[in-house]
PDB file of C-alpha atoms in Angstrom:
ATOM      1  CA  SER O1355       4.112  15.066  28.501  1.00 46.00           C
ATOM      2  CA  ARG O1356       6.523  12.825  30.972  1.00 52.00           C
ATOM      3  CA  PRO O1357       6.365   9.385  32.238  1.00 57.00           C
ATOM      4  CA  ILE O1358       5.407   9.347  35.903  1.00 60.00           C
ATOM      5  CA  LEU O1359       7.367   6.353  37.475  1.00 57.00           C
ATOM      6  CA  GLU O1360       5.815   6.551  40.854  1.00 60.00           C
ATOM      7  CA  ALA O1361       3.062   8.518  42.534  1.00 63.00           C
ATOM      8  CA  SER O1362       2.516   7.391  46.139  1.00 64.00           C
ATOM      9  CA  PRO O1363       0.895   9.537  49.027  1.00 66.00           C
ATOM     10  CA  SER O1364       2.003   9.219  52.855  1.00 67.00           C
ATOM     11  CA  TRP O1365       0.903  10.876  55.949  1.00 65.00           C
ATOM     12  CA  TYR O1366       3.999  13.347  55.706  1.00 63.00           C
ATOM     13  CA  ARG O1367       4.549  13.811  51.860  1.00 66.00           C
ATOM     14  CA  TRP O1368       3.578  12.886  48.439  1.00 66.00           C
ATOM     15  CA  THR O1369       6.228  11.216  46.387  1.00 66.00           C
ATOM     16  CA  ILE O1370       5.910  11.704  42.686  1.00 66.00           C
ATOM     17  CA  ARG O1371       9.009  10.340  40.659  1.00 62.00           C
ATOM     18  CA  TYR O1372       9.584  10.992  36.981  1.00 61.00           C
ATOM     19  CA  SER O1373      12.749  11.389  34.709  1.00 57.00           C
ATOM     20  CA  PRO O1374      13.596  14.967  34.803  1.00 56.00           C
ATOM     21  CA  GLY O1375      15.715  14.521  31.724  1.00 54.00           C
ATOM     22  CA  SER O1376      12.484  14.346  29.540  1.00 59.00           C
ATOM     23  CA  THR O1377      10.810  17.646  30.847  1.00 66.00           C
ATOM     24  CA  LEU O1378      11.197  21.106  29.239  1.00 73.00           C
ATOM     25  CA  THR O1379      13.121  23.716  31.583  1.00 76.00           C
ATOM     26  CA  ASN O1380      10.290  25.897  32.016  1.00 79.00           C
ATOM     27  CA  LEU O1381       8.207  23.056  33.217  1.00 76.00           C
ATOM     28  CA  GLU O1382      10.790  21.767  35.639  1.00 76.00           C
ATOM     29  CA  VAL O1383      11.319  25.168  37.056  1.00 80.00           C
ATOM     30  CA  SER O1384       7.390  25.584  37.483  1.00 81.00           C
ATOM     31  CA  LEU O1385       7.309  22.500  39.328  1.00 77.00           C
ATOM     32  CA  LEU O1386       9.423  24.020  41.853  1.00 81.00           C
ATOM     33  CA  CYS O1387       6.572  26.627  42.483  1.00 85.00           C
ATOM     34  CA  VAL O1388       3.621  24.268  42.283  1.00 84.00           C
ATOM     35  CA  GLY O1389       4.105  22.541  45.799  1.00 83.00           C
ATOM     36  CA  PRO O1390       4.507  25.828  47.826  1.00 88.00           C
ATOM     37  CA  ALA O1391       2.024  27.964  45.734  1.00 91.00           C
ATOM     38  CA  SER O1392      -0.709  25.221  46.141  1.00 90.00           C
ATOM     39  CA  VAL O1393      -0.203  24.984  49.866  1.00 91.00           C
ATOM     40  CA  PHE O1394      -0.184  28.706  50.283  1.00 94.00           C
ATOM     41  CA  PHE O1395      -3.261  29.078  47.786  1.00 95.00           C
ATOM     42  CA  LEU O1396      -4.993  26.670  50.188  1.00 94.00           C
ATOM     43  CA  TRP O1397      -4.474  28.833  53.207  1.00 94.00           C
ATOM     44  CA  PHE O1398      -5.514  31.810  51.242  1.00 95.00           C
ATOM     45  CA  VAL O1399      -8.977  30.381  50.320  1.00 95.00           C
ATOM     46  CA  THR O1400      -9.196  29.140  53.850  1.00 94.00           C
ATOM     47  CA  ALA O1401      -8.579  32.423  55.356  1.00 93.00           C
ATOM     48  CA  GLY O1402     -10.880  34.154  52.795  1.00 92.00           C
ATOM     49  CA  LEU O1403     -13.635  31.733  53.824  1.00 93.00           C
ATOM     50  CA  PHE O1404     -13.211  32.718  57.400  1.00 91.00           C
ATOM     51  CA  VAL O1405     -13.082  36.453  56.679  1.00 90.00           C
ATOM     52  CA  LEU O1406     -16.406  36.184  55.007  1.00 91.00           C
ATOM     53  CA  VAL O1407     -17.926  34.125  57.839  1.00 89.00           C
ATOM     54  CA  SER O1408     -16.670  36.676  60.560  1.00 86.00           C
ATOM     55  CA  LYS O1409     -18.782  39.490  58.868  1.00 85.00           C
ATOM     56  CA  MET O1410     -21.821  37.460  59.546  1.00 85.00           C
ATOM     57  CA  SER O1411     -20.978  35.876  63.073  1.00 84.00           C
ATOM     58  CA  LYS O1412     -18.164  36.179  65.808  1.00 83.00           C
ATOM     59  CA  LEU O1413     -15.531  33.563  65.348  1.00 83.00           C
ATOM     60  CA  HIS O1414     -13.716  31.421  68.290  1.00 86.00           C
ATOM     61  CA  THR O1415     -10.134  32.679  69.099  1.00 87.00           C
ATOM     62  CA  VAL O1416      -8.981  29.129  68.409  1.00 91.00           C
ATOM     63  CA  ILE O1417      -9.931  29.545  64.554  1.00 90.00           C
ATOM     64  CA  TYR O1418      -7.687  32.857  64.424  1.00 89.00           C
ATOM     65  CA  LYS O1419      -4.774  31.166  66.150  1.00 91.00           C
ATOM     66  CA  PHE O1420      -5.195  28.256  63.621  1.00 93.00           C
ATOM     67  CA  LEU O1421      -5.076  30.614  60.534  1.00 92.00           C
ATOM     68  CA  LEU O1422      -1.908  32.397  62.098  1.00 92.00           C
ATOM     69  CA  LEU O1423      -0.100  29.096  62.430  1.00 94.00           C
ATOM     70  CA  PHE O1424      -1.406  27.411  59.313  1.00 94.00           C
ATOM     71  CA  GLY O1425      -0.413  30.578  57.505  1.00 94.00           C
ATOM     72  CA  ILE O1426       3.280  30.649  58.999  1.00 94.00           C
ATOM     73  CA  ALA O1427       3.645  26.945  57.982  1.00 93.00           C
ATOM     74  CA  CYS O1428       2.341  27.706  54.444  1.00 93.00           C
ATOM     75  CA  VAL O1429       4.549  30.648  54.018  1.00 94.00           C
ATOM     76  CA  SER O1430       7.648  28.156  55.037  1.00 92.00           C
ATOM     77  CA  ASP O1431       6.321  25.267  53.164  1.00 89.00           C
ATOM     78  CA  TRP O1432       9.486  24.806  51.297  1.00 87.00           C
ATOM     79  CA  PHE O1433      11.714  25.030  54.202  1.00 90.00           C
ATOM     80  CA  LEU O1434       9.668  22.556  55.927  1.00 88.00           C
ATOM     81  CA  THR O1435       9.566  20.225  53.003  1.00 84.00           C
ATOM     82  CA  PHE O1436      13.491  20.475  52.895  1.00 84.00           C
ATOM     83  CA  ILE O1437      13.465  19.455  56.891  1.00 86.00           C
ATOM     84  CA  VAL O1438      11.191  16.455  56.100  1.00 82.00           C
ATOM     85  CA  ASP O1439      13.380  15.377  53.113  1.00 78.00           C
ATOM     86  CA  VAL O1440      16.487  15.551  55.403  1.00 78.00           C
ATOM     87  CA  ALA O1441      14.699  13.676  58.115  1.00 81.00           C
ATOM     88  CA  SER O1442      13.420  10.962  55.952  1.00 75.00           C
ATOM     89  CA  SER O1443      16.656  10.546  54.181  1.00 73.00           C
ATOM     90  CA  ALA O1444      15.084  11.390  50.722  1.00 70.00           C
ATOM     91  CA  PHE O1445      18.191  12.998  49.510  1.00 69.00           C
ATOM     92  CA  SER O1446      20.133   9.823  49.860  1.00 70.00           C
ATOM     93  CA  GLN O1447      18.308   8.311  46.796  1.00 68.00           C
ATOM     94  CA  CYS O1448      19.627  11.295  44.761  1.00 70.00           C
ATOM     95  CA  ILE O1449      23.201  11.200  45.714  1.00 69.00           C
ATOM     96  CA  PRO O1450      25.453   8.951  43.859  1.00 63.00           C
ATOM     97  CA  ASN O1451      27.266   6.240  45.887  1.00 58.00           C
ATOM     98  CA  GLY O1452      30.972   5.414  45.265  1.00 45.00           C
ATOM     99  CA  PHE O1453      31.562   8.612  43.235  1.00 44.00           C
ATOM    100  CA  ALA O1454      33.488  11.592  44.544  1.00 42.00           C
ATOM    101  CA  ASP O1455      32.603  13.693  41.538  1.00 51.00           C
ATOM    102  CA  SER O1456      29.448  13.663  39.423  1.00 55.00           C
ATOM    103  CA  SER O1457      31.488  14.387  36.347  1.00 56.00           C
ATOM    104  CA  LEU O1458      32.636  10.698  36.459  1.00 53.00           C
ATOM    105  CA  LEU O1459      29.241   9.567  35.984  1.00 62.00           C
ATOM    106  CA  SER O1460      28.143   8.305  32.561  1.00 65.00           C
ATOM    107  CA  ARG O1461      24.706   9.525  31.202  1.00 64.00           C
ATOM    108  CA  GLN O1462      23.068   6.237  31.766  1.00 70.00           C
ATOM    109  CA  GLN O1463      24.169   6.432  35.303  1.00 68.00           C
ATOM    110  CA  LEU O1464      22.837   9.892  35.817  1.00 68.00           C
ATOM    111  CA  LYS O1465      19.559   9.096  34.409  1.00 70.00           C
ATOM    112  CA  ALA O1466      19.243   5.970  36.570  1.00 68.00           C
ATOM    113  CA  LEU O1467      19.876   8.122  39.716  1.00 67.00           C
ATOM    114  CA  SER O1468      17.579  10.886  38.434  1.00 65.00           C
ATOM    115  CA  ASP O1469      14.605   8.219  37.968  1.00 67.00           C
ATOM    116  CA  VAL O1470      14.904   7.083  41.606  1.00 64.00           C
ATOM    117  CA  CYS O1471      15.077  10.726  43.075  1.00 71.00           C
ATOM    118  CA  ASN O1472      12.146  12.072  44.590  1.00 70.00           C
ATOM    119  CA  SER O1473      13.485  15.459  45.561  1.00 72.00           C
ATOM    120  CA  GLU O1474      12.542  18.589  43.603  1.00 74.00           C
ATOM    121  CA  ILE O1475      15.801  20.318  44.604  1.00 75.00           C
ATOM    122  CA  TYR O1476      17.944  17.504  43.147  1.00 76.00           C
ATOM    123  CA  ARG O1477      15.667  16.758  40.206  1.00 77.00           C
ATOM    124  CA  ILE O1478      16.196  20.241  38.611  1.00 78.00           C
ATOM    125  CA  TRP O1479      19.896  19.648  39.184  1.00 78.00           C
ATOM    126  CA  TYR O1480      19.646  16.442  37.272  1.00 77.00           C
ATOM    127  CA  HIS O1481      17.557  18.139  34.588  1.00 76.00           C
ATOM    128  CA  PHE O1482      20.335  20.663  33.750  1.00 78.00           C
ATOM    129  CA  ARG O1483      23.117  17.865  34.161  1.00 76.00           C
ATOM    130  CA  LEU O1484      21.452  15.692  31.625  1.00 75.00           C
ATOM    131  CA  ARG O1485      20.014  18.446  29.116  1.00 74.00           C
ATOM    132  CA  GLU O1486      22.884  20.804  29.253  1.00 73.00           C
ATOM    133  CA  GLY O1487      25.775  18.953  30.868  1.00 74.00           C
ATOM    134  CA  ASP O1488      26.153  21.370  33.826  1.00 75.00           C
ATOM    135  CA  GLY O1489      23.888  21.502  36.694  1.00 73.00           C
ATOM    136  CA  SER O1490      25.649  24.558  38.630  1.00 80.00           C
ATOM    137  CA  VAL O1491      22.777  26.907  37.617  1.00 84.00           C
ATOM    138  CA  ALA O1492      20.385  24.855  39.457  1.00 82.00           C
ATOM    139  CA  PRO O1493      21.043  26.293  43.033  1.00 85.00           C
ATOM    140  CA  VAL O1494      20.749  29.856  41.638  1.00 88.00           C
ATOM    141  CA  ILE O1495      17.300  29.107  40.124  1.00 88.00           C
ATOM    142  CA  ILE O1496      16.130  27.419  43.276  1.00 87.00           C
ATOM    143  CA  PHE O1497      17.180  30.314  45.394  1.00 91.00           C
ATOM    144  CA  ILE O1498      15.434  32.947  43.024  1.00 91.00           C
ATOM    145  CA  VAL O1499      12.160  30.829  42.858  1.00 90.00           C
ATOM    146  CA  TYR O1500      11.991  30.124  46.679  1.00 91.00           C
ATOM    147  CA  MET O1501      12.986  33.607  47.730  1.00 93.00           C
ATOM    148  CA  GLY O1502      10.459  35.250  45.112  1.00 93.00           C
ATOM    149  CA  LEU O1503       7.666  32.882  46.364  1.00 92.00           C
ATOM    150  CA  THR O1504       8.393  33.463  49.920  1.00 94.00           C
ATOM    151  CA  SER O1505       8.556  37.413  49.607  1.00 95.00           C
ATOM    152  CA  ILE O1506       5.143  37.420  47.663  1.00 95.00           C
ATOM    153  CA  GLU O1507       3.692  35.001  50.171  1.00 94.00           C
ATOM    154  CA  THR O1508       4.892  37.018  53.184  1.00 95.00           C
ATOM    155  CA  VAL O1509       3.423  40.280  51.916  1.00 95.00           C
ATOM    156  CA  MET O1510       0.054  38.670  51.479  1.00 95.00           C
ATOM    157  CA  TYR O1511       0.181  36.939  54.691  1.00 95.00           C
ATOM    158  CA  TYR O1512       1.350  40.393  56.509  1.00 93.00           C
ATOM    159  CA  THR O1513      -1.645  42.046  54.655  1.00 92.00           C
ATOM    160  CA  TYR O1514      -4.106  39.633  55.907  1.00 92.00           C
ATOM    161  CA  ILE O1515      -2.622  40.016  59.441  1.00 91.00           C
ATOM    162  CA  LEU O1516      -2.775  43.697  59.602  1.00 89.00           C
ATOM    163  CA  ASN O1517      -6.155  44.162  57.899  1.00 88.00           C
ATOM    164  CA  PHE O1518      -8.366  40.973  58.384  1.00 88.00           C
ATOM    165  CA  HIS O1519      -7.199  39.077  61.443  1.00 88.00           C
ATOM    166  CA  GLU O1520      -9.607  39.352  64.289  1.00 85.00           C
ATOM    167  CA  ASP O1521     -11.516  41.953  62.174  1.00 82.00           C
ATOM    168  CA  GLY O1522      -8.344  44.158  61.785  1.00 84.00           C
ATOM    169  CA  ARG O1523      -7.660  44.487  65.345  1.00 85.00           C
ATOM    170  CA  ILE O1524      -3.947  44.939  64.679  1.00 87.00           C
ATOM    171  CA  LEU O1525      -4.664  47.807  62.422  1.00 86.00           C
ATOM    172  CA  ASP O1526      -7.162  49.428  64.854  1.00 85.00           C
ATOM    173  CA  LEU O1527      -4.716  49.268  67.879  1.00 85.00           C
ATOM    174  CA  TYR O1528      -2.211  51.031  65.786  1.00 85.00           C
ATOM    175  CA  ARG O1529      -4.527  53.634  64.739  1.00 84.00           C
ATOM    176  CA  ARG O1530      -5.604  54.189  68.510  1.00 83.00           C
ATOM    177  CA  LEU O1531      -1.905  54.306  69.673  1.00 85.00           C
ATOM    178  CA  ILE O1532      -0.862  57.177  66.988  1.00 86.00           C
ATOM    179  CA  ALA O1533      -4.107  59.005  67.163  1.00 82.00           C
ATOM    180  CA  LYS O1534      -4.181  62.736  68.447  1.00 81.00           C
ATOM    181  CA  GLU O1535      -6.065  63.562  71.497  1.00 73.00           C
ATOM    182  CA  GLY O1536      -9.671  64.437  70.684  1.00 74.00           C
ATOM    183  CA  THR O1537      -9.687  62.444  67.551  1.00 77.00           C
ATOM    184  CA  LEU O1538     -11.157  59.323  69.009  1.00 74.00           C
ATOM    185  CA  PHE O1539     -14.955  59.267  69.952  1.00 69.00           C
ATOM    186  CA  CYS O1540     -15.370  58.266  73.642  1.00 66.00           C
ATOM    187  CA  PRO O1541     -19.177  58.010  74.568  1.00 60.00           C
ATOM    188  CA  LEU O1542     -20.086  59.568  77.718  1.00 62.00           C
ATOM    189  CA  ASP O1543     -23.199  57.553  78.264  1.00 63.00           C
ATOM    190  CA  VAL O1544     -22.178  54.711  80.767  1.00 63.00           C
ATOM    191  CA  GLU O1545     -25.130  54.428  82.641  1.00 69.00           C
ATOM    192  CA  VAL O1546     -26.437  51.104  84.020  1.00 73.00           C
ATOM    193  CA  SER O1547     -29.934  50.111  85.289  1.00 76.00           C
ATOM    194  CA  PRO O1548     -30.276  49.722  89.035  1.00 80.00           C
ATOM    195  CA  ALA O1549     -30.803  46.010  88.722  1.00 84.00           C
ATOM    196  CA  GLU O1550     -27.440  45.661  86.904  1.00 82.00           C
ATOM    197  CA  LEU O1551     -25.719  47.864  89.470  1.00 81.00           C
ATOM    198  CA  MET O1552     -26.973  45.728  92.449  1.00 85.00           C
ATOM    199  CA  THR O1553     -25.735  42.477  90.457  1.00 87.00           C
ATOM    200  CA  ILE O1554     -22.360  43.896  90.226  1.00 83.00           C
ATOM    201  CA  LEU O1555     -22.262  45.023  93.794  1.00 83.00           C
ATOM    202  CA  GLN O1556     -23.571  41.802  95.234  1.00 85.00           C
ATOM    203  CA  LYS O1557     -21.098  39.803  93.099  1.00 85.00           C
ATOM    204  CA  SER O1558     -18.158  42.082  94.380  1.00 83.00           C
ATOM    205  CA  ARG O1559     -19.358  41.650  97.931  1.00 83.00           C
ATOM    206  CA  ARG O1560     -19.548  37.731  97.717  1.00 83.00           C
ATOM    207  CA  TRP O1561     -16.032  37.744  96.424  1.00 82.00           C
ATOM    208  CA  ARG O1562     -13.289  36.163  98.447  1.00 82.00           C
ATOM    209  CA  GLY O1563      -9.572  35.810  97.789  1.00 79.00           C
ATOM    210  CA  LYS O1564      -7.261  32.789  98.463  1.00 75.00           C
ATOM    211  CA  ASP O1565      -6.468  34.271 101.876  1.00 78.00           C
ATOM    212  CA  GLY O1566      -9.927  35.418 102.691  1.00 77.00           C
ATOM    213  CA  ALA O1567      -9.370  39.001 101.257  1.00 81.00           C
ATOM    214  CA  ARG O1568     -12.550  41.062 100.610  1.00 81.00           C
ATOM    215  CA  ARG O1569     -13.391  43.921  98.236  1.00 77.00           C
ATOM    216  CA  ASN O1570     -14.275  47.217  99.594  1.00 78.00           C
ATOM    217  CA  LEU O1571     -17.333  48.814  97.866  1.00 76.00           C
ATOM    218  CA  VAL O1572     -17.723  52.447  97.615  1.00 77.00           C
ATOM    219  CA  VAL O1573     -20.363  54.303  95.622  1.00 72.00           C
ATOM    220  CA  THR O1574     -19.375  57.816  95.146  1.00 73.00           C
ATOM    221  CA  GLU O1575     -22.117  58.905  93.043  1.00 67.00           C
ATOM    222  CA  ILE O1576     -25.802  57.708  92.075  1.00 55.00           C
TER     223      ILE O1576
END
């Protein structure tokens, strides 16, 4: 267990502060995955529900666009979080003031800084710095974790876009483009009723362009 020093939500982030020196390494590393993985899991569940609904009724185009943009945001969650941290000056609480080298800081000073730090990237550095005396391995772990998560999420997102987005329209379009002539079934029955034909002709006859242009109607076969 670890003491939670602060847990305060806001409209752009949820701040959770604790002492990184009191956690195990595997737990600290897993905390890097919890945020991005949870956000992507939310998109995964949302997309799955809409896919099930689309099997029963047609969805509006806005919903598909929302799933596209929401998915992109979830895949790049860690990068967006980094931008928010930079914009909100969250890193300023994690950087020691008045010290050019972190090696000059005592353990008490490091612990005090780690307790007020609310950035996951810096907390894992403080974790290794406090427990092992060297935090240089932290950037490597962060890179591996985030690149691994991004790769897995990108593959899952691509699978959705290819096979399920708008009932598999992209995959269907691809198959139509590469299909050989004669393999696609094209029905010859394009008959319409006389009433429907008259409606189409009358609508075309009434059409007027911006400059008064009209459409010429030619019936070649009845």
